[in-house]
One Martini backbone bead per residue (centre of mass of N, CA, C, O) as a GRO file, in nm:
protein
  113
    1MET     BB    1  12.780  31.106  13.546
    2LYS     BB    2  12.827  31.393  13.350
    3TYR     BB    3  12.586  31.644  13.238
    4ALA     BB    4  12.455  31.845  12.983
    5LEU     BB    5  12.166  32.055  12.968
    6PHE     BB    6  12.028  32.191  12.683
    7LEU     BB    7  11.800  32.453  12.679
    8CYS     BB    8  11.559  32.483  12.423
    9THR     BB    9  11.425  32.746  12.217
   10PRO     BB   10  11.217  32.876  12.011
   11VAL     BB   11  11.213  33.087  11.774
   12GLY     BB   12  10.965  33.318  11.876
   13GLY     BB   13  10.908  33.236  12.138
   14GLU     BB   14  10.854  33.230  12.457
   15GLU     BB   15  10.989  33.437  12.702
   16ILE     BB   16  11.128  33.305  13.001
   17GLY     BB   17  11.159  33.409  13.311
   18PRO     BB   18  11.224  33.367  13.642
   19GLU     BB   19  10.937  33.444  13.739
   20GLU     BB   20  10.779  33.245  13.556
   21ILE     BB   21  10.917  32.988  13.649
   22ALA     BB   22  10.840  33.012  13.955
   23GLY     BB   23  10.512  33.004  13.860
   24ASP     BB   24  10.554  32.724  13.720
   25PRO     BB   25  10.453  32.402  13.780
   26ARG     BB   26  10.643  32.250  13.590
   27PHE     BB   27  10.907  32.364  13.709
   28THR     BB   28  10.869  32.322  14.014
   29SER     BB   29  10.841  32.017  14.000
   30TYR     BB   30  11.110  31.954  13.867
   31VAL     BB   31  11.296  32.093  14.072
   32HIS     BB   32  11.216  31.920  14.316
   33VAL     BB   33  11.308  31.649  14.208
   34VAL     BB   34  11.615  31.718  14.146
   35ARG     BB   35  11.683  31.829  14.430
   36ASP     BB   36  11.601  31.586  14.605
   37ARG     BB   37  11.820  31.402  14.440
   38GLY     BB   38  12.091  31.572  14.373
   39ILE     BB   39  12.159  31.608  14.038
   40VAL     BB   40  12.195  31.910  14.045
   41THR     BB   41  12.512  32.107  14.020
   42GLY     BB   42  12.411  32.318  13.795
   43GLY     BB   43  12.329  32.645  13.649
   44ALA     BB   44  12.136  32.844  13.396
   45ARG     BB   45  11.974  33.125  13.295
   46LEU     BB   46  11.933  33.276  12.993
   47ARG     BB   47  11.936  33.515  12.801
   48PRO     BB   48  11.852  33.620  12.521
   49ALA     BB   49  11.982  33.589  12.206
   50SER     BB   50  11.970  33.903  12.149
   51ASP     BB   51  12.206  33.947  12.385
   52ALA     BB   52  12.421  33.841  12.216
   53THR     BB   53  12.779  33.786  12.161
   54THR     BB   54  12.995  33.726  11.892
   55VAL     BB   55  13.320  33.570  11.874
   56ARG     BB   56  13.580  33.622  11.632
   57VAL     BB   57  13.887  33.494  11.481
   58ARG     BB   58  14.086  33.652  11.212
   59GLY     BB   59  14.373  33.634  11.281
   60ASP     BB   60  14.403  33.968  11.413
   61GLU     BB   61  14.089  33.971  11.406
   62VAL     BB   62  13.808  34.096  11.582
   63LEU     BB   63  13.480  33.964  11.565
   64LEU     BB   64  13.157  34.111  11.590
   65SER     BB   65  12.824  33.993  11.687
   66ASP     BB   66  12.496  33.995  11.701
   67GLY     BB   67  12.399  33.730  11.861
   68PRO     BB   68  12.404  33.430  11.775
   69PHE     BB   69  12.620  33.196  11.618
   70VAL     BB   70  12.351  33.088  11.481
   71GLU     BB   71  12.118  32.990  11.262
   72ALA     BB   72  11.799  32.894  11.405
   73GLU     BB   73  11.513  32.743  11.551
   74GLU     BB   74  11.702  32.740  11.802
   75TYR     BB   75  11.800  32.817  12.145
   76VAL     BB   76  11.991  32.867  12.413
   77ALA     BB   77  11.842  32.919  12.753
   78GLY     BB   78  11.997  32.683  12.912
   79ILE     BB   79  12.167  32.511  13.197
   80ASP     BB   80  12.238  32.182  13.313
   81ILE     BB   81  12.404  32.013  13.574
   82ILE     BB   82  12.451  31.663  13.594
   83GLU     BB   83  12.431  31.362  13.817
   84VAL     BB   84  12.445  31.033  13.690
   85ALA     BB   85  12.475  30.705  13.601
   86ASP     BB   86  12.359  30.758  13.294
   87LEU     BB   87  12.225  30.817  12.989
   88ASP     BB   88  11.942  30.709  13.050
   89GLU     BB   89  11.891  30.902  13.291
   90ALA     BB   90  11.934  31.166  13.137
   91ILE     BB   91  11.705  31.121  12.931
   92ALA     BB   92  11.475  31.092  13.132
   93LEU     BB   93  11.506  31.374  13.248
   94ALA     BB   94  11.483  31.539  12.982
   95SER     BB   95  11.185  31.428  12.915
   96ARG     BB   96  11.073  31.607  13.182
   97HIS     BB   97  11.137  31.873  13.076
   98PRO     BB   98  10.974  32.165  13.003
   99ALA     BB   99  11.128  32.231  12.741
  100ALA     BB  100  11.040  31.966  12.593
  101LEU     BB  101  10.721  31.996  12.654
  102GLY     BB  102  10.712  32.316  12.520
  103GLY     BB  103  10.864  32.281  12.211
  104GLY     BB  104  11.139  32.211  12.266
  105SER     BB  105  11.471  32.121  12.384
  106VAL     BB  106  11.716  31.860  12.494
  107GLU     BB  107  12.052  31.851  12.529
  108VAL     BB  108  12.272  31.573  12.567
  109ARG     BB  109  12.599  31.609  12.734
  110PRO     BB  110  12.894  31.503  12.802
  111LEU     BB  111  13.150  31.532  13.031
  112TRP     BB  112  13.453  31.598  13.112
  113GLU     BB  113  13.668  31.418  13.371
   0.00000   0.00000   0.00000
């Protein structure tokens, strides 16, 4: 089964860029485990929610707004696409992700195949 792991960061929390992630032993350890097992098939680190532009269409009008699509306590900071046996394995993997351990959360969502 394929799942998306949405890596969520608390609003106002520390914004961690690629350089900091590469130097953080929690992330490097996690990345080595998932890459060695070959279960991450794609993903990306997203820029901060403040860099987002939200697009809505109402009738013939295209409406743009700066920032994320909803006001929330957390925002999506990255996404991993994983391929594992089942939801239990996806949840076990998400529970070891540094985003979940560092005060954020990881949403696990199955992909259509």
